[in-house]
Structure formats: C-alpha cells, structure tokens
Amino acid sequence: MSSFKLSRKAKDDLRSIAKFTERRWGVAQRNVYIKKFDEAFHDLAESPFSGVSSENIKSGYRKIPHGAHIIFYKIGENDCVEIIRILHQSMDVRSKLLST
C-alpha cells in the first residue's frame, strides 16, 4: 500500500489555507477544499510520478497543481510521498522552498 506524509511546514500551510478559506468562503467550502487536498495526497501516493520535476528548484522535488495551490513533494524511502509544502500559485515558491 502506498503512503504519504506531510512535513511540519506542509501541515502549517494546510492550516493556513483552511483558515483563509473559511474566512473568505465559509466552513462548508473549507471542508470541501481540504477534503480535495486529502484526495490529492492519496492520489499522489498511488501515482507519485504524476507530478512534474522541480529539480530546477531543489533536487528530488516534484510538483503538482491543486486548485489555486501547488503541492511540492518528493518520493522518499519505500516510495513514501513526502509532501514538502503547499503554496499558493502567486507566491515566490523558489524562496519558500529554498528555506525548507
């Protein structure tokens, strides 16, 4: 069975996304959007090469878009997908990832 895990920063990102979404669009939409993230994480665990390489940013990193965000991850030991960050598409992702 394939698996995934979220880094501390990815968990922080997800919490921030949930808070922003709830303030902007309400609890119901927050729940829908966060559930879709969970589904995306499980999909990545099943098909880890579905994202594209982000080697130009950091060795071993891959990315896949999700709504207004980009999920950055790497494939770790035992093919476990390690979710590194979840960043809004308008952010300077390079600077955020290089500090990770």
mmCIF file of N, CA and C in Angstrom:
data_model
loop_
_atom_site.group_PDB
_atom_site.id
_atom_site.type_symbol
_atom_site.label_atom_id
_atom_site.label_comp_id
_atom_site.label_asym_id
_atom_site.label_seq_id
_atom_site.Cartn_x
_atom_site.Cartn_y
_atom_site.Cartn_z
ATOM 1 N N MET A 1 0.844 -1.187 0.000
ATOM 2 C CA MET A 1 0.000 0.000 0.000
ATOM 3 C C MET A 1 0.884 1.242 0.000
ATOM 4 N N SER A 2 0.572 2.184 -0.846
ATOM 5 C CA SER A 2 1.323 3.425 -0.947
ATOM 6 C C SER A 2 0.937 4.355 0.196
ATOM 7 N N SER A 3 1.902 5.216 0.563
ATOM 8 C CA SER A 3 1.627 6.113 1.677
ATOM 9 C C SER A 3 2.170 7.509 1.395
ATOM 10 N N PHE A 4 1.762 8.439 2.246
ATOM 11 C CA PHE A 4 2.269 9.801 2.172
ATOM 12 C C PHE A 4 2.388 10.345 3.588
ATOM 13 N N LYS A 5 3.211 11.361 3.725
ATOM 14 C CA LYS A 5 3.298 12.075 4.996
ATOM 15 C C LYS A 5 3.524 13.546 4.699
ATOM 16 N N LEU A 6 3.065 14.388 5.603
ATOM 17 C CA LEU A 6 3.199 15.831 5.458
ATOM 18 C C LEU A 6 4.308 16.339 6.367
ATOM 19 N N SER A 7 5.149 17.205 5.828
ATOM 20 C CA SER A 7 6.169 17.851 6.649
ATOM 21 C C SER A 7 5.474 18.820 7.608
ATOM 22 N N ARG A 8 6.208 19.282 8.595
ATOM 23 C CA ARG A 8 5.661 20.260 9.533
ATOM 24 C C ARG A 8 5.200 21.510 8.785
ATOM 25 N N LYS A 9 6.023 21.966 7.826
ATOM 26 C CA LYS A 9 5.658 23.167 7.067
ATOM 27 C C LYS A 9 4.432 22.919 6.193
ATOM 28 N N ALA A 10 4.293 21.732 5.638
ATOM 29 C CA ALA A 10 3.107 21.413 4.835
ATOM 30 C C ALA A 10 1.857 21.420 5.717
ATOM 31 N N LYS A 11 1.979 20.908 6.940
ATOM 32 C CA LYS A 11 0.844 20.946 7.872
ATOM 33 C C LYS A 11 0.476 22.390 8.204
ATOM 34 N N ASP A 12 1.509 23.226 8.421
ATOM 35 C CA ASP A 12 1.260 24.648 8.683
ATOM 36 C C ASP A 12 0.584 25.307 7.484
ATOM 37 N N ASP A 13 1.073 24.973 6.275
ATOM 38 C CA ASP A 13 0.467 25.517 5.058
ATOM 39 C C ASP A 13 -1.006 25.140 4.979
ATOM 40 N N LEU A 14 -1.306 23.878 5.242
ATOM 41 C CA LEU A 14 -2.682 23.391 5.145
ATOM 42 C C LEU A 14 -3.588 24.084 6.165
ATOM 43 N N ARG A 15 -3.070 24.292 7.377
ATOM 44 C CA ARG A 15 -3.845 25.010 8.395
ATOM 45 C C ARG A 15 -4.137 26.446 7.941
ATOM 46 N N SER A 16 -3.122 27.097 7.380
ATOM 47 C CA SER A 16 -3.305 28.476 6.896
ATOM 48 C C SER A 16 -4.318 28.536 5.759
ATOM 49 N N ILE A 17 -4.239 27.574 4.858
ATOM 50 C CA ILE A 17 -5.189 27.503 3.739
ATOM 51 C C ILE A 17 -6.606 27.306 4.269
ATOM 52 N N ALA A 18 -6.754 26.417 5.254
ATOM 53 C CA ALA A 18 -8.077 26.151 5.837
ATOM 54 C C ALA A 18 -8.644 27.408 6.491
ATOM 55 N N LYS A 19 -7.814 28.112 7.259
ATOM 56 C CA LYS A 19 -8.279 29.334 7.930
ATOM 57 C C LYS A 19 -8.688 30.398 6.916
ATOM 58 N N PHE A 20 -7.847 30.604 5.907
ATOM 59 C CA PHE A 20 -8.152 31.605 4.880
ATOM 60 C C PHE A 20 -9.442 31.249 4.143
ATOM 61 N N THR A 21 -9.561 29.995 3.748
ATOM 62 C CA THR A 21 -10.740 29.550 3.003
ATOM 63 C C THR A 21 -12.005 29.724 3.834
ATOM 64 N N GLU A 22 -11.928 29.391 5.116
ATOM 65 C CA GLU A 22 -13.101 29.544 5.983
ATOM 66 C C GLU A 22 -13.495 31.014 6.117
ATOM 67 N N ARG A 23 -12.512 31.890 6.323
ATOM 68 C CA ARG A 23 -12.816 33.322 6.452
ATOM 69 C C ARG A 23 -13.419 33.883 5.167
ATOM 70 N N ARG A 24 -12.892 33.445 4.044
ATOM 71 C CA ARG A 24 -13.299 34.013 2.747
ATOM 72 C C ARG A 24 -14.596 33.401 2.217
ATOM 73 N N TRP A 25 -14.740 32.074 2.348
ATOM 74 C CA TRP A 25 -15.865 31.386 1.699
ATOM 75 C C TRP A 25 -16.728 30.546 2.643
ATOM 76 N N GLY A 26 -16.359 30.457 3.920
ATOM 77 C CA GLY A 26 -17.182 29.742 4.881
ATOM 78 C C GLY A 26 -16.699 28.328 5.181
ATOM 79 N N VAL A 27 -17.303 27.761 6.215
ATOM 80 C CA VAL A 27 -16.908 26.444 6.721
ATOM 81 C C VAL A 27 -17.139 25.346 5.691
ATOM 82 N N ALA A 28 -18.274 25.377 5.021
ATOM 83 C CA ALA A 28 -18.585 24.307 4.061
ATOM 84 C C ALA A 28 -17.539 24.254 2.951
ATOM 85 N N GLN A 29 -17.171 25.409 2.409
ATOM 86 C CA GLN A 29 -16.173 25.428 1.335
ATOM 87 C C GLN A 29 -14.796 25.019 1.856
ATOM 88 N N ARG A 30 -14.482 25.420 3.092
ATOM 89 C CA ARG A 30 -13.216 24.982 3.700
ATOM 90 C C ARG A 30 -13.153 23.460 3.734
ATOM 91 N N ASN A 31 -14.228 22.847 4.189
ATOM 92 C CA ASN A 31 -14.256 21.389 4.287
ATOM 93 C C ASN A 31 -14.100 20.728 2.922
ATOM 94 N N VAL A 32 -14.761 21.281 1.914
ATOM 95 C CA VAL A 32 -14.660 20.734 0.554
ATOM 96 C C VAL A 32 -13.224 20.829 0.045
ATOM 97 N N TYR A 33 -12.607 22.011 0.208
ATOM 98 C CA TYR A 33 -11.258 22.230 -0.328
ATOM 99 C C TYR A 33 -10.227 21.356 0.390
ATOM 100 N N ILE A 34 -10.320 21.266 1.709
ATOM 101 C CA ILE A 34 -9.365 20.450 2.471
ATOM 102 C C ILE A 34 -9.555 18.971 2.138
ATOM 103 N N LYS A 35 -10.788 18.534 1.951
ATOM 104 C CA LYS A 35 -11.033 17.137 1.557
ATOM 105 C C LYS A 35 -10.394 16.848 0.200
ATOM 106 N N LYS A 36 -10.452 17.819 -0.704
ATOM 107 C CA LYS A 36 -9.829 17.629 -2.016
ATOM 108 C C LYS A 36 -8.311 17.539 -1.900
ATOM 109 N N PHE A 37 -7.727 18.252 -0.954
ATOM 110 C CA PHE A 37 -6.287 18.102 -0.716
ATOM 111 C C PHE A 37 -5.983 16.676 -0.266
ATOM 112 N N ASP A 38 -6.785 16.166 0.671
ATOM 113 C CA ASP A 38 -6.570 14.800 1.155
ATOM 114 C C ASP A 38 -6.656 13.799 0.005
ATOM 115 N N GLU A 39 -7.632 13.981 -0.863
ATOM 116 C CA GLU A 39 -7.762 13.102 -2.030
ATOM 117 C C GLU A 39 -6.538 13.224 -2.937
ATOM 118 N N ALA A 40 -6.040 14.445 -3.119
ATOM 119 C CA ALA A 40 -4.851 14.658 -3.953
ATOM 120 C C ALA A 40 -3.630 13.968 -3.349
ATOM 121 N N PHE A 41 -3.493 14.012 -2.023
ATOM 122 C CA PHE A 41 -2.364 13.346 -1.363
ATOM 123 C C PHE A 41 -2.427 11.831 -1.583
ATOM 124 N N HIS A 42 -3.618 11.266 -1.454
ATOM 125 C CA HIS A 42 -3.780 9.824 -1.684
ATOM 126 C C HIS A 42 -3.505 9.465 -3.145
ATOM 127 N N ASP A 43 -3.956 10.314 -4.065
ATOM 128 C CA ASP A 43 -3.669 10.086 -5.490
ATOM 129 C C ASP A 43 -2.171 10.114 -5.756
ATOM 130 N N LEU A 44 -1.462 11.062 -5.133
ATOM 131 C CA LEU A 44 -0.007 11.135 -5.297
ATOM 132 C C LEU A 44 0.672 9.885 -4.745
ATOM 133 N N ALA A 45 0.176 9.392 -3.624
ATOM 134 C CA ALA A 45 0.752 8.174 -3.044
ATOM 135 C C ALA A 45 0.601 6.998 -4.006
ATOM 136 N N GLU A 46 -0.511 6.956 -4.721
ATOM 137 C CA GLU A 46 -0.750 5.878 -5.689
ATOM 138 C C GLU A 46 0.019 6.079 -6.991
ATOM 139 N N SER A 47 0.231 7.328 -7.386
ATOM 140 C CA SER A 47 0.919 7.648 -8.652
ATOM 141 C C SER A 47 1.933 8.766 -8.414
ATOM 142 N N PRO A 48 3.029 8.451 -7.725
ATOM 143 C CA PRO A 48 3.968 9.505 -7.328
ATOM 144 C C PRO A 48 4.646 10.243 -8.479
ATOM 145 N N PHE A 49 4.665 9.647 -9.661
ATOM 146 C CA PHE A 49 5.309 10.319 -10.786
ATOM 147 C C PHE A 49 4.323 11.130 -11.628
ATOM 148 N N SER A 50 3.109 11.342 -11.105
ATOM 149 C CA SER A 50 2.124 12.127 -11.849
ATOM 150 C C SER A 50 2.478 13.611 -11.867
ATOM 151 N N GLY A 51 3.230 14.064 -10.881
ATOM 152 C CA GLY A 51 3.685 15.451 -10.864
ATOM 153 C C GLY A 51 4.909 15.623 -11.736
ATOM 154 N N VAL A 52 5.282 16.871 -11.975
ATOM 155 C CA VAL A 52 6.450 17.156 -12.809
ATOM 156 C C VAL A 52 7.652 17.494 -11.934
ATOM 157 N N SER A 53 8.819 17.268 -12.483
ATOM 158 C CA SER A 53 10.060 17.529 -11.765
ATOM 159 C C SER A 53 10.213 19.013 -11.445
ATOM 160 N N SER A 54 10.747 19.281 -10.262
ATOM 161 C CA SER A 54 11.115 20.642 -9.860
ATOM 162 C C SER A 54 12.594 20.678 -9.507
ATOM 163 N N GLU A 55 13.369 19.876 -10.225
ATOM 164 C CA GLU A 55 14.817 19.796 -9.998
ATOM 165 C C GLU A 55 15.475 21.168 -10.090
ATOM 166 N N ASN A 56 14.890 22.065 -10.889
ATOM 167 C CA ASN A 56 15.470 23.401 -11.032
ATOM 168 C C ASN A 56 15.368 24.212 -9.740
ATOM 169 N N ILE A 57 14.502 23.782 -8.836
ATOM 170 C CA ILE A 57 14.359 24.471 -7.555
ATOM 171 C C ILE A 57 15.139 23.742 -6.470
ATOM 172 N N LYS A 58 14.923 22.433 -6.363
ATOM 173 C CA LYS A 58 15.623 21.638 -5.355
ATOM 174 C C LYS A 58 15.656 20.184 -5.802
ATOM 175 N N SER A 59 16.788 19.562 -5.637
ATOM 176 C CA SER A 59 16.990 18.188 -6.086
ATOM 177 C C SER A 59 15.957 17.236 -5.482
ATOM 178 N N GLY A 60 15.340 16.435 -6.342
ATOM 179 C CA GLY A 60 14.381 15.432 -5.899
ATOM 180 C C GLY A 60 12.958 15.933 -5.753
ATOM 181 N N TYR A 61 12.750 17.233 -5.863
ATOM 182 C CA TYR A 61 11.411 17.786 -5.676
ATOM 183 C C TYR A 61 10.570 17.626 -6.935
ATOM 184 N N ARG A 62 9.278 17.429 -6.710
ATOM 185 C CA ARG A 62 8.292 17.353 -7.782
ATOM 186 C C ARG A 62 7.133 18.261 -7.380
ATOM 187 N N LYS A 63 6.276 18.584 -8.339
ATOM 188 C CA LYS A 63 5.135 19.441 -8.026
ATOM 189 C C LYS A 63 3.932 19.038 -8.853
ATOM 190 N N ILE A 64 2.770 19.379 -8.294
ATOM 191 C CA ILE A 64 1.514 19.138 -9.000
ATOM 192 C C ILE A 64 0.537 20.236 -8.576
ATOM 193 N N PRO A 65 -0.182 20.820 -9.533
ATOM 194 C CA PRO A 65 -1.136 21.870 -9.167
ATOM 195 C C PRO A 65 -2.372 21.279 -8.490
ATOM 196 N N HIS A 66 -2.942 22.074 -7.599
ATOM 197 C CA HIS A 66 -4.194 21.684 -6.941
ATOM 198 C C HIS A 66 -4.978 22.964 -6.655
ATOM 199 N N GLY A 67 -6.014 23.208 -7.425
ATOM 200 C CA GLY A 67 -6.779 24.446 -7.267
ATOM 201 C C GLY A 67 -5.864 25.637 -7.481
ATOM 202 N N ALA A 68 -5.886 26.570 -6.546
ATOM 203 C CA ALA A 68 -5.041 27.762 -6.620
ATOM 204 C C ALA A 68 -3.674 27.531 -5.988
ATOM 205 N N HIS A 69 -3.377 26.289 -5.646
ATOM 206 C CA HIS A 69 -2.134 25.961 -4.951
ATOM 207 C C HIS A 69 -1.274 24.977 -5.741
ATOM 208 N N ILE A 70 -0.039 24.856 -5.293
ATOM 209 C CA ILE A 70 0.888 23.884 -5.873
ATOM 210 C C ILE A 70 1.401 23.017 -4.732
ATOM 211 N N ILE A 71 1.278 21.713 -4.902
ATOM 212 C CA ILE A 71 1.783 20.765 -3.912
ATOM 213 C C ILE A 71 3.197 20.378 -4.333
ATOM 214 N N PHE A 72 4.167 20.636 -3.456
ATOM 215 C CA PHE A 72 5.552 20.241 -3.697
ATOM 216 C C PHE A 72 5.848 19.016 -2.841
ATOM 217 N N TYR A 73 6.487 18.038 -3.444
ATOM 218 C CA TYR A 73 6.736 16.787 -2.737
ATOM 219 C C TYR A 73 7.990 16.114 -3.270
ATOM 220 N N LYS A 74 8.415 15.082 -2.553
ATOM 221 C CA LYS A 74 9.491 14.228 -3.043
ATOM 222 C C LYS A 74 9.123 12.791 -2.712
ATOM 223 N N ILE A 75 9.747 11.891 -3.411
ATOM 224 C CA ILE A 75 9.499 10.471 -3.183
ATOM 225 C C ILE A 75 10.596 9.974 -2.257
ATOM 226 N N GLY A 76 10.202 9.544 -1.071
ATOM 227 C CA GLY A 76 11.157 9.138 -0.050
ATOM 228 C C GLY A 76 11.360 7.639 -0.003
ATOM 229 N N GLU A 77 11.854 7.194 1.132
ATOM 230 C CA GLU A 77 12.119 5.771 1.340
ATOM 231 C C GLU A 77 10.831 4.965 1.214
ATOM 232 N N ASN A 78 10.976 3.759 0.691
ATOM 233 C CA ASN A 78 9.837 2.852 0.492
ATOM 234 C C ASN A 78 8.731 3.490 -0.343
ATOM 235 N N ASP A 79 9.118 4.388 -1.247
ATOM 236 C CA ASP A 79 8.182 5.083 -2.140
ATOM 237 C C ASP A 79 7.132 5.907 -1.405
ATOM 238 N N CYS A 80 7.419 6.294 -0.178
ATOM 239 C CA CYS A 80 6.509 7.164 0.569
ATOM 240 C C CYS A 80 6.601 8.576 -0.013
ATOM 241 N N VAL A 81 5.463 9.158 -0.336
ATOM 242 C CA VAL A 81 5.424 10.526 -0.848
ATOM 243 C C VAL A 81 5.499 11.481 0.341
ATOM 244 N N GLU A 82 6.509 12.331 0.321
ATOM 245 C CA GLU A 82 6.697 13.317 1.381
ATOM 246 C C GLU A 82 6.238 14.676 0.860
ATOM 247 N N ILE A 83 5.117 15.157 1.388
ATOM 248 C CA ILE A 83 4.591 16.461 0.996
ATOM 249 C C ILE A 83 5.440 17.510 1.713
ATOM 250 N N ILE A 84 6.149 18.321 0.934
ATOM 251 C CA ILE A 84 7.082 19.293 1.495
ATOM 252 C C ILE A 84 6.387 20.613 1.826
ATOM 253 N N ARG A 85 5.696 21.179 0.863
ATOM 254 C CA ARG A 85 4.994 22.453 1.033
ATOM 255 C C ARG A 85 3.743 22.462 0.167
ATOM 256 N N ILE A 86 2.793 23.307 0.544
ATOM 257 C CA ILE A 86 1.581 23.556 -0.240
ATOM 258 C C ILE A 86 1.493 25.073 -0.365
ATOM 259 N N LEU A 87 1.846 25.586 -1.535
ATOM 260 C CA LEU A 87 1.994 27.029 -1.704
ATOM 261 C C LEU A 87 1.015 27.577 -2.734
ATOM 262 N N HIS A 88 0.551 28.795 -2.490
ATOM 263 C CA HIS A 88 -0.340 29.444 -3.447
ATOM 264 C C HIS A 88 0.438 29.739 -4.719
ATOM 265 N N GLN A 89 -0.231 29.617 -5.844
ATOM 266 C CA GLN A 89 0.422 29.794 -7.139
ATOM 267 C C GLN A 89 1.012 31.190 -7.328
ATOM 268 N N SER A 90 0.550 32.186 -6.569
ATOM 269 C CA SER A 90 1.072 33.547 -6.714
ATOM 270 C C SER A 90 2.312 33.808 -5.853
ATOM 271 N N MET A 91 2.687 32.860 -5.001
ATOM 272 C CA MET A 91 3.848 33.036 -4.123
ATOM 273 C C MET A 91 5.156 32.862 -4.884
ATOM 274 N N ASP A 92 6.212 33.420 -4.306
ATOM 275 C CA ASP A 92 7.563 33.185 -4.807
ATOM 276 C C ASP A 92 7.993 31.824 -4.253
ATOM 277 N N VAL A 93 7.652 30.777 -4.980
ATOM 278 C CA VAL A 93 7.864 29.419 -4.471
ATOM 279 C C VAL A 93 9.343 29.096 -4.296
ATOM 280 N N ARG A 94 10.184 29.619 -5.159
ATOM 281 C CA ARG A 94 11.621 29.336 -5.062
ATOM 282 C C ARG A 94 12.153 29.737 -3.684
ATOM 283 N N SER A 95 11.857 30.954 -3.249
ATOM 284 C CA SER A 95 12.373 31.409 -1.954
ATOM 285 C C SER A 95 11.770 30.609 -0.802
ATOM 286 N N LYS A 96 10.500 30.253 -0.919
ATOM 287 C CA LYS A 96 9.858 29.455 0.137
ATOM 288 C C LYS A 96 10.477 28.061 0.228
ATOM 289 N N LEU A 97 10.767 27.456 -0.916
ATOM 290 C CA LEU A 97 11.302 26.093 -0.922
ATOM 291 C C LEU A 97 12.781 26.046 -0.563
ATOM 292 N N LEU A 98 13.523 27.055 -0.925
ATOM 293 C CA LEU A 98 14.946 27.053 -0.601
ATOM 294 C C LEU A 98 15.178 27.242 0.889
ATOM 295 N N SER A 99 14.175 27.775 1.602
ATOM 296 C CA SER A 99 14.290 27.920 3.053
ATOM 297 C C SER A 99 13.782 26.682 3.786
ATOM 298 N N THR A 100 13.310 25.685 3.029
ATOM 299 C CA THR A 100 12.756 24.458 3.622
ATOM 300 C C THR A 100 13.860 23.467 3.910
#
